[in-house]
Amino acid sequence: MEAVLLSIATFVSTYSGGLLAVKLKNKLHLIMGFTAGVILGVVFFEIFPEIIEQIKERDIVPTGVMIALLAGFLVFHILEKAILIHHAHEGDYAEHIHPQVGVLSALALIGHSFLDGFGIGLGFQASPAVGLLVAIAVVSHDFTDGMNTIMMMLSHENSLKRAKVFLLFDALAPVLGVLATLFFKLPPTFLILYLGFFAGFLLYIGASDILPQAHMKKSSYQLMSLTVLGVLLIFVISRFV
Ligand SMILES: [Zn+2]
């Protein structure tokens, strides 16, 4: 039930992130810097400790979880860069307009957002505390997912109306992801593998996607402080949840 309620928060976060991308262009990097810190905090202070605890409790060999973690990191790295290779080719035909590239990127983001919701649902299957903290990581960065959807669509010459339709799909995707997890229950061994996979996925988004985006125009101590603040916030929360 909590998972379903939190999925509504993912909807609001994604959608308002997209709308804000249209309006508030100058402060976005600060929000991204903070979000990256929040995500790193969730990976290191909530998901990793949960994985370690489960490994001890069930006496599991950690290799499988570590492979799942690396797979989570690499799958998204490869997906993202594969789309970039496509973008690079676009430069060769600069005179043509290819709105479908924007659509393709937005669809990739929508798939990712579905997985975000899936992660919340499975987090709750592990324990309410893990579910809640995964939800914090997802809700806070879904904001940037919404922003990216709008930016991808608009930068490839799609109309604002069309961009907003895709934003709506992207906002609905995590809700559907959460709902999907209500129809089955993963056995604990698979759950721990998924936690590993999701930690790798979040690590990639935080460290290799959002953080570089935040620093793209200009690095500042203010921006770095916000990242540290995001980490500290989750450290404090994780002491209580
Ligand atoms: Zn996301």
GROMACS .gro file of C-alpha atoms and ligand atoms in nm:
model
  242
    1MET     CA    1   0.000   0.000   0.000
    2GLU     CA    2   0.278   0.244   0.094
    3ALA     CA    3   0.445   0.152  -0.233
    4VAL     CA    4   0.136   0.254  -0.431
    5LEU     CA    5   0.106   0.584  -0.241
    6LEU     CA    6   0.475   0.656  -0.303
    7SER     CA    7   0.429   0.582  -0.672
    8ILE     CA    8   0.199   0.885  -0.683
    9ALA     CA    9   0.491   1.089  -0.550
   10THR     CA   10   0.704   0.959  -0.840
   11PHE     CA   11   0.436   1.079  -1.080
   12VAL     CA   12   0.427   1.428  -0.927
   13SER     CA   13   0.808   1.445  -0.913
   14THR     CA   14   0.859   1.342  -1.277
   15TYR     CA   15   0.585   1.565  -1.411
   16SER     CA   16   0.685   1.876  -1.216
   17GLY     CA   17   1.050   1.817  -1.309
   18GLY     CA   18   0.949   1.825  -1.675
   19LEU     CA   19   0.741   2.140  -1.635
   20LEU     CA   20   1.022   2.307  -1.441
   21ALA     CA   21   1.270   2.226  -1.719
   22VAL     CA   22   1.057   2.441  -1.947
   23LYS     CA   23   1.057   2.734  -1.703
   24LEU     CA   24   1.351   2.736  -1.462
   25LYS     CA   25   1.669   2.692  -1.662
   26ASN     CA   26   1.935   2.855  -1.439
   27LYS     CA   27   1.899   2.660  -1.115
   28LEU     CA   28   1.865   2.307  -1.252
   29HIS     CA   29   2.233   2.218  -1.197
   30LEU     CA   30   2.202   2.287  -0.822
   31ILE     CA   31   1.902   2.054  -0.792
   32MET     CA   32   2.093   1.788  -0.986
   33GLY     CA   33   2.400   1.819  -0.762
   34PHE     CA   34   2.187   1.768  -0.452
   35THR     CA   35   1.999   1.477  -0.610
   36ALA     CA   36   2.325   1.300  -0.698
   37GLY     CA   37   2.424   1.319  -0.330
   38VAL     CA   38   2.088   1.179  -0.222
   39ILE     CA   39   2.124   0.883  -0.461
   40LEU     CA   40   2.480   0.805  -0.348
   41GLY     CA   41   2.366   0.824   0.014
   42VAL     CA   42   2.085   0.574  -0.049
   43VAL     CA   43   2.320   0.330  -0.224
   44PHE     CA   44   2.587   0.339   0.048
   45PHE     CA   45   2.385   0.386   0.366
   46GLU     CA   46   2.072   0.190   0.286
   47ILE     CA   47   2.098  -0.060   0.001
   48PHE     CA   48   2.456  -0.182   0.067
   49PRO     CA   49   2.399  -0.238   0.441
   50GLU     CA   50   2.077  -0.427   0.358
   51ILE     CA   51   2.267  -0.646   0.109
   52ILE     CA   52   2.544  -0.715   0.362
   53GLU     CA   53   2.288  -0.800   0.629
   54GLN     CA   54   2.103  -1.043   0.400
   55ILE     CA   55   2.430  -1.208   0.290
   56LYS     CA   56   2.519  -1.269   0.655
   57GLU     CA   57   2.169  -1.380   0.753
   58ARG     CA   58   2.126  -1.628   0.468
   59ASP     CA   59   2.492  -1.721   0.441
   60ILE     CA   60   2.505  -1.639   0.068
   61VAL     CA   61   2.827  -1.618  -0.138
   62PRO     CA   62   2.849  -1.247  -0.233
   63THR     CA   63   2.984  -1.302  -0.589
   64GLY     CA   64   2.636  -1.323  -0.747
   65VAL     CA   65   2.522  -0.997  -0.587
   66MET     CA   66   2.841  -0.821  -0.696
   67ILE     CA   67   2.790  -0.944  -1.054
   68ALA     CA   68   2.431  -0.817  -1.041
   69LEU     CA   69   2.558  -0.482  -0.914
   70LEU     CA   70   2.809  -0.445  -1.195
   71ALA     CA   71   2.547  -0.557  -1.447
   72GLY     CA   72   2.313  -0.283  -1.321
   73PHE     CA   73   2.589  -0.029  -1.375
   74LEU     CA   74   2.704  -0.154  -1.716
   75VAL     CA   75   2.362  -0.220  -1.872
   76PHE     CA   76   2.265   0.143  -1.824
   77HIS     CA   77   2.605   0.268  -1.924
   78ILE     CA   78   2.586   0.074  -2.252
   79LEU     CA   79   2.223   0.170  -2.319
   80GLU     CA   80   2.293   0.538  -2.262
   81LYS     CA   81   2.611   0.549  -2.467
   82ALA     CA   82   2.450   0.348  -2.750
   83ILE     CA   83   2.191   0.623  -2.779
   84LEU     CA   84   2.471   0.883  -2.773
   85ILE     CA   85   2.648   0.707  -3.064
   86HIS     CA   86   2.324   0.749  -3.253
   87HIS     CA   87   2.320   1.118  -3.158
   88ALA     CA   88   2.680   1.160  -3.278
   89HIS     CA   89   2.583   1.032  -3.622
   90GLU     CA   90   2.311   1.291  -3.628
   91GLY     CA   91   2.586   1.554  -3.657
   92ASP     CA   92   2.686   1.411  -3.996
   93TYR     CA   93   2.347   1.498  -4.131
   94ALA     CA   94   2.301   1.820  -3.942
   95GLU     CA   95   2.060   1.962  -4.196
   96HIS     CA   96   1.807   1.689  -4.142
   97ILE     CA   97   1.577   1.697  -3.849
   98HIS     CA   98   1.517   1.366  -3.673
   99PRO     CA   99   1.249   1.403  -3.410
  100GLN     CA  100   1.242   1.022  -3.378
  101VAL     CA  101   1.585   1.033  -3.208
  102GLY     CA  102   1.426   1.244  -2.935
  103VAL     CA  103   1.137   0.999  -2.921
  104LEU     CA  104   1.380   0.704  -2.894
  105SER     CA  105   1.572   0.868  -2.610
  106ALA     CA  106   1.247   0.954  -2.433
  107LEU     CA  107   1.132   0.592  -2.471
  108ALA     CA  108   1.458   0.471  -2.314
  109LEU     CA  109   1.393   0.709  -2.024
  110ILE     CA  110   1.039   0.576  -1.989
  111GLY     CA  111   1.173   0.218  -1.967
  112HIS     CA  112   1.416   0.334  -1.701
  113SER     CA  113   1.136   0.506  -1.508
  114PHE     CA  114   0.933   0.184  -1.515
  115LEU     CA  115   1.231   0.012  -1.353
  116ASP     CA  116   1.246   0.293  -1.093
  117GLY     CA  117   0.894   0.204  -0.982
  118PHE     CA  118   0.975  -0.166  -0.999
  119GLY     CA  119   1.265  -0.097  -0.762
  120ILE     CA  120   1.036   0.073  -0.509
  121GLY     CA  121   0.794  -0.222  -0.511
  122LEU     CA  122   1.073  -0.478  -0.470
  123GLY     CA  123   1.237  -0.261  -0.205
  124PHE     CA  124   0.915  -0.289  -0.004
  125GLN     CA  125   0.921  -0.667  -0.056
  126ALA     CA  126   1.268  -0.667   0.108
  127SER     CA  127   1.157  -0.450   0.401
  128PRO     CA  128   0.954  -0.130   0.459
  129ALA     CA  129   1.273   0.060   0.553
  130VAL     CA  130   1.450  -0.036   0.229
  131GLY     CA  131   1.136   0.042   0.029
  132LEU     CA  132   1.111   0.387   0.180
  133LEU     CA  133   1.474   0.475   0.118
  134VAL     CA  134   1.464   0.341  -0.239
  135ALA     CA  135   1.153   0.556  -0.287
  136ILE     CA  136   1.345   0.863  -0.166
  137ALA     CA  137   1.622   0.793  -0.420
  138VAL     CA  138   1.367   0.739  -0.696
  139VAL     CA  139   1.132   1.028  -0.619
  140SER     CA  140   1.421   1.275  -0.588
  141HIS     CA  141   1.585   1.179  -0.919
  142ASP     CA  142   1.259   1.123  -1.111
  143PHE     CA  143   1.253   1.497  -1.109
  144THR     CA  144   1.557   1.493  -1.338
  145ASP     CA  145   1.402   1.211  -1.546
  146GLY     CA  146   1.112   1.444  -1.621
  147MET     CA  147   1.350   1.728  -1.704
  148ASN     CA  148   1.550   1.503  -1.935
  149THR     CA  149   1.239   1.382  -2.116
  150ILE     CA  150   1.143   1.738  -2.202
  151MET     CA  151   1.498   1.834  -2.298
  152MET     CA  152   1.548   1.527  -2.521
  153MET     CA  153   1.221   1.584  -2.701
  154LEU     CA  154   1.264   1.958  -2.751
  155SER     CA  155   1.630   1.940  -2.853
  156HIS     CA  156   1.526   1.711  -3.138
  157GLU     CA  157   1.266   1.944  -3.275
  158ASN     CA  158   0.959   1.778  -3.134
  159SER     CA  159   0.671   2.009  -3.051
  160LEU     CA  160   0.611   2.116  -2.691
  161LYS     CA  161   0.274   1.941  -2.707
  162ARG     CA  162   0.434   1.613  -2.809
  163ALA     CA  163   0.710   1.655  -2.547
  164LYS     CA  164   0.443   1.692  -2.279
  165VAL     CA  165   0.268   1.374  -2.394
  166PHE     CA  166   0.596   1.184  -2.349
  167LEU     CA  167   0.646   1.354  -2.012
  168LEU     CA  168   0.308   1.216  -1.910
  169PHE     CA  169   0.415   0.865  -2.019
  170ASP     CA  170   0.741   0.902  -1.827
  171ALA     CA  171   0.550   1.013  -1.516
  172LEU     CA  172   0.310   0.718  -1.542
  173ALA     CA  173   0.588   0.460  -1.596
  174PRO     CA  174   0.708   0.435  -1.230
  175VAL     CA  175   0.345   0.406  -1.113
  176LEU     CA  176   0.300   0.107  -1.347
  177GLY     CA  177   0.635  -0.032  -1.227
  178VAL     CA  178   0.516  -0.029  -0.865
  179LEU     CA  179   0.180  -0.181  -0.960
  180ALA     CA  180   0.357  -0.463  -1.149
  181THR     CA  181   0.535  -0.573  -0.830
  182LEU     CA  182   0.203  -0.625  -0.652
  183PHE     CA  183   0.127  -0.930  -0.866
  184PHE     CA  184   0.419  -1.151  -0.761
  185LYS     CA  185   0.656  -1.207  -0.476
  186LEU     CA  186   1.025  -1.261  -0.542
  187PRO     CA  187   1.201  -1.530  -0.338
  188PRO     CA  188   1.464  -1.373  -0.105
  189THR     CA  189   1.761  -1.496  -0.310
  190PHE     CA  190   1.635  -1.318  -0.622
  191LEU     CA  191   1.542  -1.014  -0.420
  192ILE     CA  192   1.898  -0.970  -0.301
  193LEU     CA  193   2.023  -1.002  -0.662
  194TYR     CA  194   1.774  -0.737  -0.768
  195LEU     CA  195   1.887  -0.511  -0.483
  196GLY     CA  196   2.242  -0.550  -0.614
  197PHE     CA  197   2.130  -0.473  -0.969
  198PHE     CA  198   1.934  -0.170  -0.854
  199ALA     CA  199   2.229  -0.041  -0.646
  200GLY     CA  200   2.447  -0.060  -0.959
  201PHE     CA  201   2.178   0.118  -1.161
  202LEU     CA  202   2.146   0.398  -0.901
  203LEU     CA  203   2.524   0.426  -0.872
  204TYR     CA  204   2.546   0.479  -1.246
  205ILE     CA  205   2.268   0.737  -1.256
  206GLY     CA  206   2.407   0.929  -0.958
  207ALA     CA  207   2.779   0.925  -1.034
  208SER     CA  208   2.793   0.898  -1.410
  209ASP     CA  209   2.474   1.061  -1.530
  210ILE     CA  210   2.335   1.328  -1.297
  211LEU     CA  211   2.662   1.449  -1.140
  212PRO     CA  212   2.839   1.515  -1.472
  213GLN     CA  213   2.522   1.685  -1.599
  214ALA     CA  214   2.519   1.910  -1.291
  215HIS     CA  215   2.883   2.013  -1.355
  216MET     CA  216   2.846   2.044  -1.732
  217LYS     CA  217   2.838   2.425  -1.745
  218LYS     CA  218   3.030   2.530  -1.435
  219SER     CA  219   3.161   2.363  -1.121
  220SER     CA  220   3.134   2.554  -0.794
  221TYR     CA  221   3.187   2.493  -0.423
  222GLN     CA  222   2.818   2.565  -0.374
  223LEU     CA  223   2.732   2.280  -0.611
  224MET     CA  224   2.974   2.038  -0.442
  225SER     CA  225   2.843   2.138  -0.098
  226LEU     CA  226   2.491   2.053  -0.211
  227THR     CA  227   2.606   1.705  -0.318
  228VAL     CA  228   2.769   1.648   0.024
  229LEU     CA  229   2.453   1.782   0.187
  230GLY     CA  230   2.243   1.526  -0.006
  231VAL     CA  231   2.470   1.245   0.118
  232LEU     CA  232   2.454   1.374   0.478
  233LEU     CA  233   2.076   1.404   0.466
  234ILE     CA  234   2.041   1.036   0.376
  235PHE     CA  235   2.301   0.936   0.635
  236VAL     CA  236   2.093   1.107   0.905
  237ILE     CA  237   1.763   0.964   0.775
  238SER     CA  238   1.912   0.614   0.751
  239ARG     CA  239   2.000   0.629   1.123
  240PHE     CA  240   1.630   0.659   1.205
  241VAL     CA  241   1.440   0.471   0.934
  242ZN      ZN  242   1.479   0.740  -1.287
   0.00000   0.00000   0.00000
